[in-house]
Coordinates of N, CA and C in Angstrom, one line a residue:
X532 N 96.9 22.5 7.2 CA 97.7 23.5 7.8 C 97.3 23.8 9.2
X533 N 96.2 23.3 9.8 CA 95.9 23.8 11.0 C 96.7 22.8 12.2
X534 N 97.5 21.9 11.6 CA 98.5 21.2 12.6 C 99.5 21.2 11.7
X535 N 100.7 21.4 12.1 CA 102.2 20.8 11.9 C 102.8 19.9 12.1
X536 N 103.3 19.3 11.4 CA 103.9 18.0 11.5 C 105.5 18.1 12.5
X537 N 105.7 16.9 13.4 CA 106.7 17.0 14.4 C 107.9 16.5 13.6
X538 N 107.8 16.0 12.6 CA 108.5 15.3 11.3 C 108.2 15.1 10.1
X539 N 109.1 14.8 9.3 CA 108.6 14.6 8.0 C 108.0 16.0 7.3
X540 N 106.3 15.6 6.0 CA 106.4 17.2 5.4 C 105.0 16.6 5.2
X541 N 104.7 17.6 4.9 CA 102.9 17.2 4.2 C 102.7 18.2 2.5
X542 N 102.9 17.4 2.2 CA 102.5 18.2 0.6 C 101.5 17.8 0.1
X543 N 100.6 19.0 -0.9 CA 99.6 19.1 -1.4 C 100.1 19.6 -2.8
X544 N 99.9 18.7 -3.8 CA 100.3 19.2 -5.4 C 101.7 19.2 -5.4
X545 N 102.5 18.4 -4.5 CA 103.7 18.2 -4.9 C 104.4 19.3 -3.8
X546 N 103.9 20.4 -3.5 CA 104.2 21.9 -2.4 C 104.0 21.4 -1.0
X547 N 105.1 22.2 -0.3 CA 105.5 21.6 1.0 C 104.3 22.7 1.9
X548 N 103.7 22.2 2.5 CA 103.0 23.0 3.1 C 103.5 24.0 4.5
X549 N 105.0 23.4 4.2 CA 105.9 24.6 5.2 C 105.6 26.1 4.7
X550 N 105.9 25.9 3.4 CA 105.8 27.0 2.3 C 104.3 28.4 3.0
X551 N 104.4 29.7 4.2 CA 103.1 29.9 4.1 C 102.5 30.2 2.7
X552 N 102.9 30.8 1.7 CA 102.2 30.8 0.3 C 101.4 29.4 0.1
X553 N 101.8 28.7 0.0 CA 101.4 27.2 -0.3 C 100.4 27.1 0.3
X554 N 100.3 27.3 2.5 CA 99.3 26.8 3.1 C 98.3 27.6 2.9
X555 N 98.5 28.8 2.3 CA 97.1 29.7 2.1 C 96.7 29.4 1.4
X556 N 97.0 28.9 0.4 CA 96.9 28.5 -1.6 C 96.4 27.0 -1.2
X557 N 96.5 25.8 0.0 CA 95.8 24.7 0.4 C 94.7 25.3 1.1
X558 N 94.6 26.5 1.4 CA 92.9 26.5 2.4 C 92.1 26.9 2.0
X559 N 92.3 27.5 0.1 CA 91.3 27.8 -0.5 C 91.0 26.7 -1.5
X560 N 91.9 25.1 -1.3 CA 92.0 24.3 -2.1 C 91.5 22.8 -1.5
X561 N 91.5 22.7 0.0 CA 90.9 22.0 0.6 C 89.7 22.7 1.9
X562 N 88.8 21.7 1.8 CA 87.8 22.1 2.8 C 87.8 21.0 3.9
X563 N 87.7 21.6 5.2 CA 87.7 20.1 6.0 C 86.0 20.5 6.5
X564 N 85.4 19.1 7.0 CA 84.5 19.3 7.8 C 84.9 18.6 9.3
X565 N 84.7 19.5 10.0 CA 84.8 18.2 11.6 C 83.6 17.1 11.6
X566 N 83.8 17.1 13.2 CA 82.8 15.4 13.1 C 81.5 15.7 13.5
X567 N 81.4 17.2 13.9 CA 80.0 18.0 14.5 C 80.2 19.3 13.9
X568 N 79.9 19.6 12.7 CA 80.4 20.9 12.0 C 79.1 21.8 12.7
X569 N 77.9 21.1 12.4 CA 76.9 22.3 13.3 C 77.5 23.2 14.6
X570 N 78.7 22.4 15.4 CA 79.3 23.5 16.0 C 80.1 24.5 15.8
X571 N 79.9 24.7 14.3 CA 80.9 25.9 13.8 C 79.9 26.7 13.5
X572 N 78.3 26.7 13.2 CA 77.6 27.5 13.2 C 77.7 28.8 14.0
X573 N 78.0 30.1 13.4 CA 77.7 30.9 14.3 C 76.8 32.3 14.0
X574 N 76.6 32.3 12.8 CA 76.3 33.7 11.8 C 74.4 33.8 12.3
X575 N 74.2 34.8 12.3 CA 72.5 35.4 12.5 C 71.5 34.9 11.4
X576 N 72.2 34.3 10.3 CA 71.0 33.7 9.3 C 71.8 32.4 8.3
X577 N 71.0 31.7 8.3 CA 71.7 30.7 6.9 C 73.0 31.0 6.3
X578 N 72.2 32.4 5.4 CA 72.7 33.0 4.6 C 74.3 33.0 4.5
X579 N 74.4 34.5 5.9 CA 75.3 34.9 6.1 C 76.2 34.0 6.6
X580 N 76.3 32.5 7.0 CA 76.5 31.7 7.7 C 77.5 30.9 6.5
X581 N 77.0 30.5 5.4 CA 77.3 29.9 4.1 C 78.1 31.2 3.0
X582 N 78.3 32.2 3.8 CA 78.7 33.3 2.9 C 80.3 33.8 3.6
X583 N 80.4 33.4 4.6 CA 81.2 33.7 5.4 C 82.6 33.7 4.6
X584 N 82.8 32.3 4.7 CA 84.2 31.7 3.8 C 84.5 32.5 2.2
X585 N 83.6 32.3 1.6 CA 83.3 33.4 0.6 C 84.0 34.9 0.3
X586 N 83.0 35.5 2.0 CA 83.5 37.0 1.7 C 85.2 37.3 1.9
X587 N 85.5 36.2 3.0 CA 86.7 36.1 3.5 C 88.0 35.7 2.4
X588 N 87.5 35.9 1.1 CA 88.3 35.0 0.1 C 88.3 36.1 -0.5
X589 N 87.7 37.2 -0.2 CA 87.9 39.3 -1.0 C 87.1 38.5 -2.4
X590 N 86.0 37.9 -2.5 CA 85.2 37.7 -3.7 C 83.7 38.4 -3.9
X591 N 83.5 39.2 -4.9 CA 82.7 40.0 -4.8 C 81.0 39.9 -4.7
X592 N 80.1 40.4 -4.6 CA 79.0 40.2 -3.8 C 78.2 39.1 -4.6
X593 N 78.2 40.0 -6.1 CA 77.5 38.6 -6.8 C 78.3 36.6 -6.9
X594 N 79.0 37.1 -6.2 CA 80.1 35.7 -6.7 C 79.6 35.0 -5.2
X595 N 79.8 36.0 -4.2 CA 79.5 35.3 -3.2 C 78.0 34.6 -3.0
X596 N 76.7 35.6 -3.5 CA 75.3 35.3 -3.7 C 75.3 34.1 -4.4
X597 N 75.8 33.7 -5.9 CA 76.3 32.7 -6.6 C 76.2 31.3 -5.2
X598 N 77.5 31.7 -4.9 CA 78.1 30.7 -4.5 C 77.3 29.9 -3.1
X599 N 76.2 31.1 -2.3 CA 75.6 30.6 -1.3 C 74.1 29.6 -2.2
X600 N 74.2 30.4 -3.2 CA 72.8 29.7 -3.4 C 73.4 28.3 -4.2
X601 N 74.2 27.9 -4.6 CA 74.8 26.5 -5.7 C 74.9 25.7 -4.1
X602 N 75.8 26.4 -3.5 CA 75.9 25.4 -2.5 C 75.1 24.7 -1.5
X603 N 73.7 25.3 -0.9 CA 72.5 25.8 -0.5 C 71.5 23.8 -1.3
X604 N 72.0 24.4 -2.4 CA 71.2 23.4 -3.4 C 71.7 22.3 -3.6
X605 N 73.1 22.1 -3.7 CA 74.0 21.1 -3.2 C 73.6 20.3 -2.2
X606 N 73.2 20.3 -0.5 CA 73.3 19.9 0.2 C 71.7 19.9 0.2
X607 N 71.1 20.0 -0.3 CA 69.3 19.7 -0.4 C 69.0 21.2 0.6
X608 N 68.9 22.6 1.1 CA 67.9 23.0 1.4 C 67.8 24.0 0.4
X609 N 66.5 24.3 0.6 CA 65.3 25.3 0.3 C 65.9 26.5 0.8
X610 N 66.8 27.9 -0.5 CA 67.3 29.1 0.2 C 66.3 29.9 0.4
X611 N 65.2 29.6 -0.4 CA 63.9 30.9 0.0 C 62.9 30.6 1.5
X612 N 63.4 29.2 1.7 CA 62.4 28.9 3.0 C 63.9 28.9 4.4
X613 N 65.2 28.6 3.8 CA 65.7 28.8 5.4 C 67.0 29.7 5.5
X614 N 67.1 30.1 4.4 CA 68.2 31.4 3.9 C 68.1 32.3 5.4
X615 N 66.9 33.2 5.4 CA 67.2 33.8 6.3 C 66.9 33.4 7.9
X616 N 66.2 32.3 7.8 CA 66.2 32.0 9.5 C 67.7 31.5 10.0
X617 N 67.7 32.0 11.2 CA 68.6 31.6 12.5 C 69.1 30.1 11.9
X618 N 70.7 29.6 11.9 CA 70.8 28.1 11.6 C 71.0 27.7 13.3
X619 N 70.3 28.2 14.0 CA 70.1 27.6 15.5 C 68.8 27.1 15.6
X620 N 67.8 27.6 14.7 CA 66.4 26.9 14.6 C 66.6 26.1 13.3
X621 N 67.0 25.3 12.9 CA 67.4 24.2 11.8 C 67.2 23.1 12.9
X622 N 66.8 22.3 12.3 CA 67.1 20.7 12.8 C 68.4 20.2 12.7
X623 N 68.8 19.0 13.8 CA 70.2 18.9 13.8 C 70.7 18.5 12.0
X624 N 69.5 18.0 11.8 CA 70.4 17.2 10.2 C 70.7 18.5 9.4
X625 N 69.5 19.5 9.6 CA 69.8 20.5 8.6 C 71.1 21.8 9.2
X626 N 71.2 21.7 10.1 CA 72.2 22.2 10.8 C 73.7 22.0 10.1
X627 N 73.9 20.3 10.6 CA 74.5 20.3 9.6 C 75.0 20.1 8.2
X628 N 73.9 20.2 7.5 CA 73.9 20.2 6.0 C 74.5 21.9 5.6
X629 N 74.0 22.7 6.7 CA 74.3 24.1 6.6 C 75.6 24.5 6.8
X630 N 76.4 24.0 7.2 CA 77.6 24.0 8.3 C 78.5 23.2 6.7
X631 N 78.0 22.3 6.6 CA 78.8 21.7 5.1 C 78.2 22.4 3.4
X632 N 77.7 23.1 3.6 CA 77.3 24.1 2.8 C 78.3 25.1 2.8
X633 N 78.3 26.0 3.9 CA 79.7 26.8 4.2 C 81.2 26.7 3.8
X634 N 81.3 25.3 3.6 CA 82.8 24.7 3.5 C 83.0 24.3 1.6
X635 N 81.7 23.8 1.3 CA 81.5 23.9 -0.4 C 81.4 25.1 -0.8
X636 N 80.6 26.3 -0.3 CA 80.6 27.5 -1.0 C 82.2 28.4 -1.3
X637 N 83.2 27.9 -0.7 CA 84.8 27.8 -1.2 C 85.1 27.2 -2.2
X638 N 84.4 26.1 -2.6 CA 84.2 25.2 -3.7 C 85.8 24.7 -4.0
X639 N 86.1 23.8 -2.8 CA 87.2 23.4 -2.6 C 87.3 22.0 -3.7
X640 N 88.9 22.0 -4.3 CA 88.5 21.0 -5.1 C 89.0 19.4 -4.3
X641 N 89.3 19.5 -3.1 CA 89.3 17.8 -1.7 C 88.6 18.9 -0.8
X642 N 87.6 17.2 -0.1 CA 86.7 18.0 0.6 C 87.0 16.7 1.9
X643 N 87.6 17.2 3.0 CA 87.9 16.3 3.8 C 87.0 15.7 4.9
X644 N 86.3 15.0 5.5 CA 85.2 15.0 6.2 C 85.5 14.2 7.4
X645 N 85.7 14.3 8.7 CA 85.8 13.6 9.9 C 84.5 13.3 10.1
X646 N 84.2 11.6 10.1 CA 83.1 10.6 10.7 C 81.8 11.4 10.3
X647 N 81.9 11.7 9.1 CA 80.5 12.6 8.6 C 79.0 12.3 8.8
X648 N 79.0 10.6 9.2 CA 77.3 10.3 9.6 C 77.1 10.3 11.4
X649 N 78.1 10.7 11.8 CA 78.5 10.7 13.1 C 77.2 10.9 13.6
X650 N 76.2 10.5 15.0 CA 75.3 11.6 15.5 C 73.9 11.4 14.9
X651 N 73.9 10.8 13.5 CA 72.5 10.7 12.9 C 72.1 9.7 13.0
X652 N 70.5 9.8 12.7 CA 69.8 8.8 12.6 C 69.8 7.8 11.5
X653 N 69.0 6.7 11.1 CA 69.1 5.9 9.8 C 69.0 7.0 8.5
X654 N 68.0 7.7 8.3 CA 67.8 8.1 7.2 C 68.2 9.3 7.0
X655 N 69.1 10.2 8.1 CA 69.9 10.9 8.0 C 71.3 10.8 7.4
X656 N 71.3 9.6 8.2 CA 72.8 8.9 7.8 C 73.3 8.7 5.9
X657 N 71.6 7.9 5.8 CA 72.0 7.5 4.5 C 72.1 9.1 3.7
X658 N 71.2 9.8 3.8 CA 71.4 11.2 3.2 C 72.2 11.7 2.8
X659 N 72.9 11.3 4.2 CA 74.6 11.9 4.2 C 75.9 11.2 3.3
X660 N 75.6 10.2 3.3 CA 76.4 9.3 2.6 C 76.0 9.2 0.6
X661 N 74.7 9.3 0.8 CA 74.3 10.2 -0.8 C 74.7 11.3 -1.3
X662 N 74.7 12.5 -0.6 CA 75.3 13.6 -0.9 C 77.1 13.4 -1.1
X663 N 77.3 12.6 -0.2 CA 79.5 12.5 -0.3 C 79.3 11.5 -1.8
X664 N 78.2 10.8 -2.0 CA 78.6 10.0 -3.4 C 77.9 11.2 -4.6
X665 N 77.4 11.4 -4.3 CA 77.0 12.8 -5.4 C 78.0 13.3 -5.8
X666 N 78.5 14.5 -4.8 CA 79.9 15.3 -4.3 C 80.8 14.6 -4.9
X667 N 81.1 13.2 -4.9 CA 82.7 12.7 -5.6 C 82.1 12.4 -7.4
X668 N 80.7 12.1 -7.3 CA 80.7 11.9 -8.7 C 80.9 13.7 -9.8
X669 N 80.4 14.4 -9.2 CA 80.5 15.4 -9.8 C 82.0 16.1 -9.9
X670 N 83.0 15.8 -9.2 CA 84.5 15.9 -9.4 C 85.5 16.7 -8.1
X671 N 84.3 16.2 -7.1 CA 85.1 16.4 -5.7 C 86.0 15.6 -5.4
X672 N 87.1 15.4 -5.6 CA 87.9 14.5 -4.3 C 87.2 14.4 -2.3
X673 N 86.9 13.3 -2.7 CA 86.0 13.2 -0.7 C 86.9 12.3 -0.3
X674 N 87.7 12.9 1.2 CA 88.5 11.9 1.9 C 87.9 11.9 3.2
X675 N 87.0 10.5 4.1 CA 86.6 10.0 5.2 C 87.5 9.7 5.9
X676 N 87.5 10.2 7.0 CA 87.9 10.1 8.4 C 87.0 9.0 8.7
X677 N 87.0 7.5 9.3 CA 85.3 6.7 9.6 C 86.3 5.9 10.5
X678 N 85.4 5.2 11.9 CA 85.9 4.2 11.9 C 84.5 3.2 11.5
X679 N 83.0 3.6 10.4 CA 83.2 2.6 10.1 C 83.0 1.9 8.9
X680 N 83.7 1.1 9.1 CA 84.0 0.0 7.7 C 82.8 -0.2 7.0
X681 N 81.8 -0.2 7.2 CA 80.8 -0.6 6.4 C 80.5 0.7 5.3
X682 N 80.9 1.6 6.2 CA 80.7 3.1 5.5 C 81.7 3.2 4.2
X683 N 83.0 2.5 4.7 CA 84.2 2.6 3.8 C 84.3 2.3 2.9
X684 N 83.9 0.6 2.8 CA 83.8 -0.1 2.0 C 82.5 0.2 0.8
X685 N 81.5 1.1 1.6 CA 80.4 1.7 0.7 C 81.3 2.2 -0.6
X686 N 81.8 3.3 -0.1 CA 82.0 4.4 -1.0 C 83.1 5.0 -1.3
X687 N 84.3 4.0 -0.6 CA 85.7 4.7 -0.9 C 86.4 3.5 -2.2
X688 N 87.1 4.2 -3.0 CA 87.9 3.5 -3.7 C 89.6 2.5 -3.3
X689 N 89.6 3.7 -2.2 CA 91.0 3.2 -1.7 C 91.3 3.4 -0.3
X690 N 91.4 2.6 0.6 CA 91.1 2.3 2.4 C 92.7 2.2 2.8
X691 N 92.9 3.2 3.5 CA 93.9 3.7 4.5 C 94.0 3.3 5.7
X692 N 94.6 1.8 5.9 CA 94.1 1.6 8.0 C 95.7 2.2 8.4
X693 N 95.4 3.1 9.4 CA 96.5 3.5 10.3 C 96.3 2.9 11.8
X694 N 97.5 2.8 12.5 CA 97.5 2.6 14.1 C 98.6 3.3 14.4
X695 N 98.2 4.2 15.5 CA 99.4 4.8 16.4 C 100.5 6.2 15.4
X696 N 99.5 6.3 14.3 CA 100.3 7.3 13.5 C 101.2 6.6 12.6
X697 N 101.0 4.8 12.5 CA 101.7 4.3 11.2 C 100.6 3.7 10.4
X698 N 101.1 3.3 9.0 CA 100.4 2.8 7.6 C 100.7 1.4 8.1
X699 N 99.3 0.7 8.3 CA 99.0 -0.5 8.3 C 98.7 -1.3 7.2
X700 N 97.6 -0.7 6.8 CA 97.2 -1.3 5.2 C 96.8 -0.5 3.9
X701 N 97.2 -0.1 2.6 CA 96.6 0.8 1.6 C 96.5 -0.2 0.5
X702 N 95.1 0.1 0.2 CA 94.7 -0.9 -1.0 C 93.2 -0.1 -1.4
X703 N 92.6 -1.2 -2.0 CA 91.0 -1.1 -2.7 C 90.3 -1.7 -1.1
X704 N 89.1 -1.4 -1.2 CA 88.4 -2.3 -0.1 C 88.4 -3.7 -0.1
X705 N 88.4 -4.1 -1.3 CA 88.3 -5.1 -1.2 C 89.9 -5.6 -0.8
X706 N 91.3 -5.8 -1.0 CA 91.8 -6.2 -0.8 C 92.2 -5.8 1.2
X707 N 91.9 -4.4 1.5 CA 92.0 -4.5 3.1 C 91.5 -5.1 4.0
X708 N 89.6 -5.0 3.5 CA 89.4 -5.8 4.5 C 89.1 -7.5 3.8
X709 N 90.1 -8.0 3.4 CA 90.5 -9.5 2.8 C 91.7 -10.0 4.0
X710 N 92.1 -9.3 4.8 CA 92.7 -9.5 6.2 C 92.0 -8.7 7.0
X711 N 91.3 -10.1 7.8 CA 90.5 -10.0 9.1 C 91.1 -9.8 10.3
X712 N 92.8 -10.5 9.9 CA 93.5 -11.0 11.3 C 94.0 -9.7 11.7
X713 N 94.5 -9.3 10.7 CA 95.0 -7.4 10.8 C 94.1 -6.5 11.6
X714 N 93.2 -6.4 10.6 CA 91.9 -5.6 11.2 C 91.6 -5.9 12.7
X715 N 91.6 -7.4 13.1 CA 91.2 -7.6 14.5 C 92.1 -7.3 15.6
X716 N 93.6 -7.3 15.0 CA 94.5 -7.3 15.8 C 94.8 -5.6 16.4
X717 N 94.4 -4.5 15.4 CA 93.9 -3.5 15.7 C 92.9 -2.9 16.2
X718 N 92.1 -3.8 17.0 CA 90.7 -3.3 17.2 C 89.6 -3.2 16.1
X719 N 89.3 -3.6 15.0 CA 88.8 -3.0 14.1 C 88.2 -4.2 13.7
X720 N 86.8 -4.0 13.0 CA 86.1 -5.6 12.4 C 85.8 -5.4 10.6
X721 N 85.9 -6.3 9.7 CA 85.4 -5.7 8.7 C 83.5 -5.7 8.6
X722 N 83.5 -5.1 7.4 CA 82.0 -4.9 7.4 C 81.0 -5.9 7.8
X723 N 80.1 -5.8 8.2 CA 79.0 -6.7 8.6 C 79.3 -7.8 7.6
X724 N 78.5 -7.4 6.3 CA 78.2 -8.4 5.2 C 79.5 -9.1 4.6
X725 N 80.5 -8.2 4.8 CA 82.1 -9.1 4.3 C 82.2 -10.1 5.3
X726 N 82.1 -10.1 6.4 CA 82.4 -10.6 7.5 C 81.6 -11.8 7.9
X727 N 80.3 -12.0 7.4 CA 79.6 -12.7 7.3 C 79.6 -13.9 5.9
X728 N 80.3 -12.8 5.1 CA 80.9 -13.9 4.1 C 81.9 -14.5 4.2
X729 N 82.7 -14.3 5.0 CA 84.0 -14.6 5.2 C 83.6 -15.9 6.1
X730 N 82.8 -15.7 7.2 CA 82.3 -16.7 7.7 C 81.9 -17.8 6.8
X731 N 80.9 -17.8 6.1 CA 80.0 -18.6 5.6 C 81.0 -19.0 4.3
X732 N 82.0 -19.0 4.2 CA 82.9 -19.5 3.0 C 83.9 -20.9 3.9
X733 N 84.0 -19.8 5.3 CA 84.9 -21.1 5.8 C 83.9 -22.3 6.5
X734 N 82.5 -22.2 6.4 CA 81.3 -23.1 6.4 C 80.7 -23.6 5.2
X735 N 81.4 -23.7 4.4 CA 81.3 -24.0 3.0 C 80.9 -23.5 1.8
X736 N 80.2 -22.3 2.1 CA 79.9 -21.7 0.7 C 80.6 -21.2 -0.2
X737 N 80.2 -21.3 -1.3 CA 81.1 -21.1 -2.7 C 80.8 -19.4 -2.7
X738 N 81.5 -18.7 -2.4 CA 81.2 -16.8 -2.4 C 82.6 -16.7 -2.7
X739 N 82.4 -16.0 -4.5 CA 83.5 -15.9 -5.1 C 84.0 -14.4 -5.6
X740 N 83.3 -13.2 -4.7 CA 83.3 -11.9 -5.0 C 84.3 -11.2 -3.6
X741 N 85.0 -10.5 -4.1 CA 86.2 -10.3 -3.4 C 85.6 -9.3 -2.1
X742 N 84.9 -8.5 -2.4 CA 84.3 -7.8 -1.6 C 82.9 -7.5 -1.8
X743 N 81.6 -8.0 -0.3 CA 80.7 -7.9 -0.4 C 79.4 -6.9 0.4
X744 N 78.6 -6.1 0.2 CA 77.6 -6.0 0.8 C 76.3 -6.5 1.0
X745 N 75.6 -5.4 2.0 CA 74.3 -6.6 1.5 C 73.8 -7.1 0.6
X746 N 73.7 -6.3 -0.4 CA 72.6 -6.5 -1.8 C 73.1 -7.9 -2.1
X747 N 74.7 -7.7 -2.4 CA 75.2 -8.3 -3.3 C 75.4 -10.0 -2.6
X748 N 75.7 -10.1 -1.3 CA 75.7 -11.1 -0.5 C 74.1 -12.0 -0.3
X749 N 73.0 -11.4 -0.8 CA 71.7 -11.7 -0.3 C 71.0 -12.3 -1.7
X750 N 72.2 -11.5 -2.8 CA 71.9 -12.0 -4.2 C 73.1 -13.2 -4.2
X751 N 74.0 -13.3 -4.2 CA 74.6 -14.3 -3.9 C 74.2 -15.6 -3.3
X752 N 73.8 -15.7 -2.5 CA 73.3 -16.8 -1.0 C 72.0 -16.8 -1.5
X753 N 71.0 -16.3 -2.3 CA 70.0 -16.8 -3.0 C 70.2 -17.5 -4.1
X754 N 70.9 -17.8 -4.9 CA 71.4 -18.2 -5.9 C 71.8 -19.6 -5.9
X755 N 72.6 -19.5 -4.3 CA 73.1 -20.7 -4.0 C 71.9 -21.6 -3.4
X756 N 71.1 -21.0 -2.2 CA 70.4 -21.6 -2.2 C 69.4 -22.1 -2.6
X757 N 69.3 -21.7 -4.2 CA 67.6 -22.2 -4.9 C 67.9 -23.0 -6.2
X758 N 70.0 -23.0 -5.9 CA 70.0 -23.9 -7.0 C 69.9 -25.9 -6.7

């Protein structure tokens, strides 16, 4: 609901989000995160930071306490060690673990995320991408904004390529990026390790798994080579 469509409709549950009833009834039902949510930080402590969305929902004090501390624990910090400090003295990762804390303590049941490893380091990155596979095992719907593929192909079930505001390709990962020519023709490359297989098949190797990563490509290509 925070853009309108110039055409067409956008529904959630079937409800047109023209409907305002509806769009209120979507913003307690989806959470977005931007692609730098630490810049939504604004509150004098953790706490009240991750409490915010909460209070704003007229839910009462214990429900809101509840809800900062589940969510707090959710994204890995410690509420008794950074609850009440400043989330301007957080480190950037915990910054924004804090900032996606905020947006869970709504306990939205789609949790939308733009380029969510955006900005980090390796072992931030992967953190982040642990937590979004946690989050969907436990019964979040998680929808990625990425452009990248390797990310996609990690952890999404079903890959969306758009250009220019049209539907290019919807499938499983494995069947999107199984067109390279598409992908390239749009700017776009598939994953390192797909891509590398894709190679190494049209150089002769026998790689008979539809869609690959590392593990699985390194287990593969050993197999072949030690037979």
């Amino acid at each position: 609901g925070l853009i309108h469509p110039t055409s067409g409709r956008v529904l959630i549950d079937g409800q047109d989000m023209a409907d305002k009833k509806v769009a209120a009834f979507a913003r307690n039902q989806v959470g977005i995160v931007f692609q730098y949510p630490e810049s939504q930080l604004f509150a004098s402590s953790v706490n009240d930071d991750v409490a915010f969305g909460p209070r704003n929902m007229g839910l009462d004090s214990d429900e809101v306490d509840r809800r900062v501390a589940e969510a707090l624990k959710i994204v890995g910090l410690d509420r008794a060690t950074v609850g009440e400090m400043s989330p301007f003295d957080l480190s950037g990762g915990q910054q924004r673990r804090a900032a996606i804390a905020g947006v869970l303590a709504m306990e939205p049941k789609v949790l939308v995320l733009d380029e969510p490893a955006a900005g980090l380091d390796p072992r931030g990155r992967e953190e982040m991408l642990d937590l979004i596979r946690m989050l969907h095992k436990t019964g979040t719907t998680c929808v990625l904004v990425s452009h990248s593929m390797a990310d996609l192909a990690r952890l999404c079930d079903r890959v969306l390529l758009m250009n220019k505001g049209s539907i290019v390709l919807l499938g499983s990962p494995a069947e999107v990026f199984s067109n390279p020519a598409v992908l390239h023709e749009i700017g776009l490359d598939m994953p390192p390790a797909q891509k590398m297989a894709f190679e190494l098949r049209e150089a002769g190797f026998e790689l008979n798994r539809a869609l690959y990563d590392d593990e699985s490509l390194a287990e593969d290509l050993a197999a072949i080579l030690n037979s």
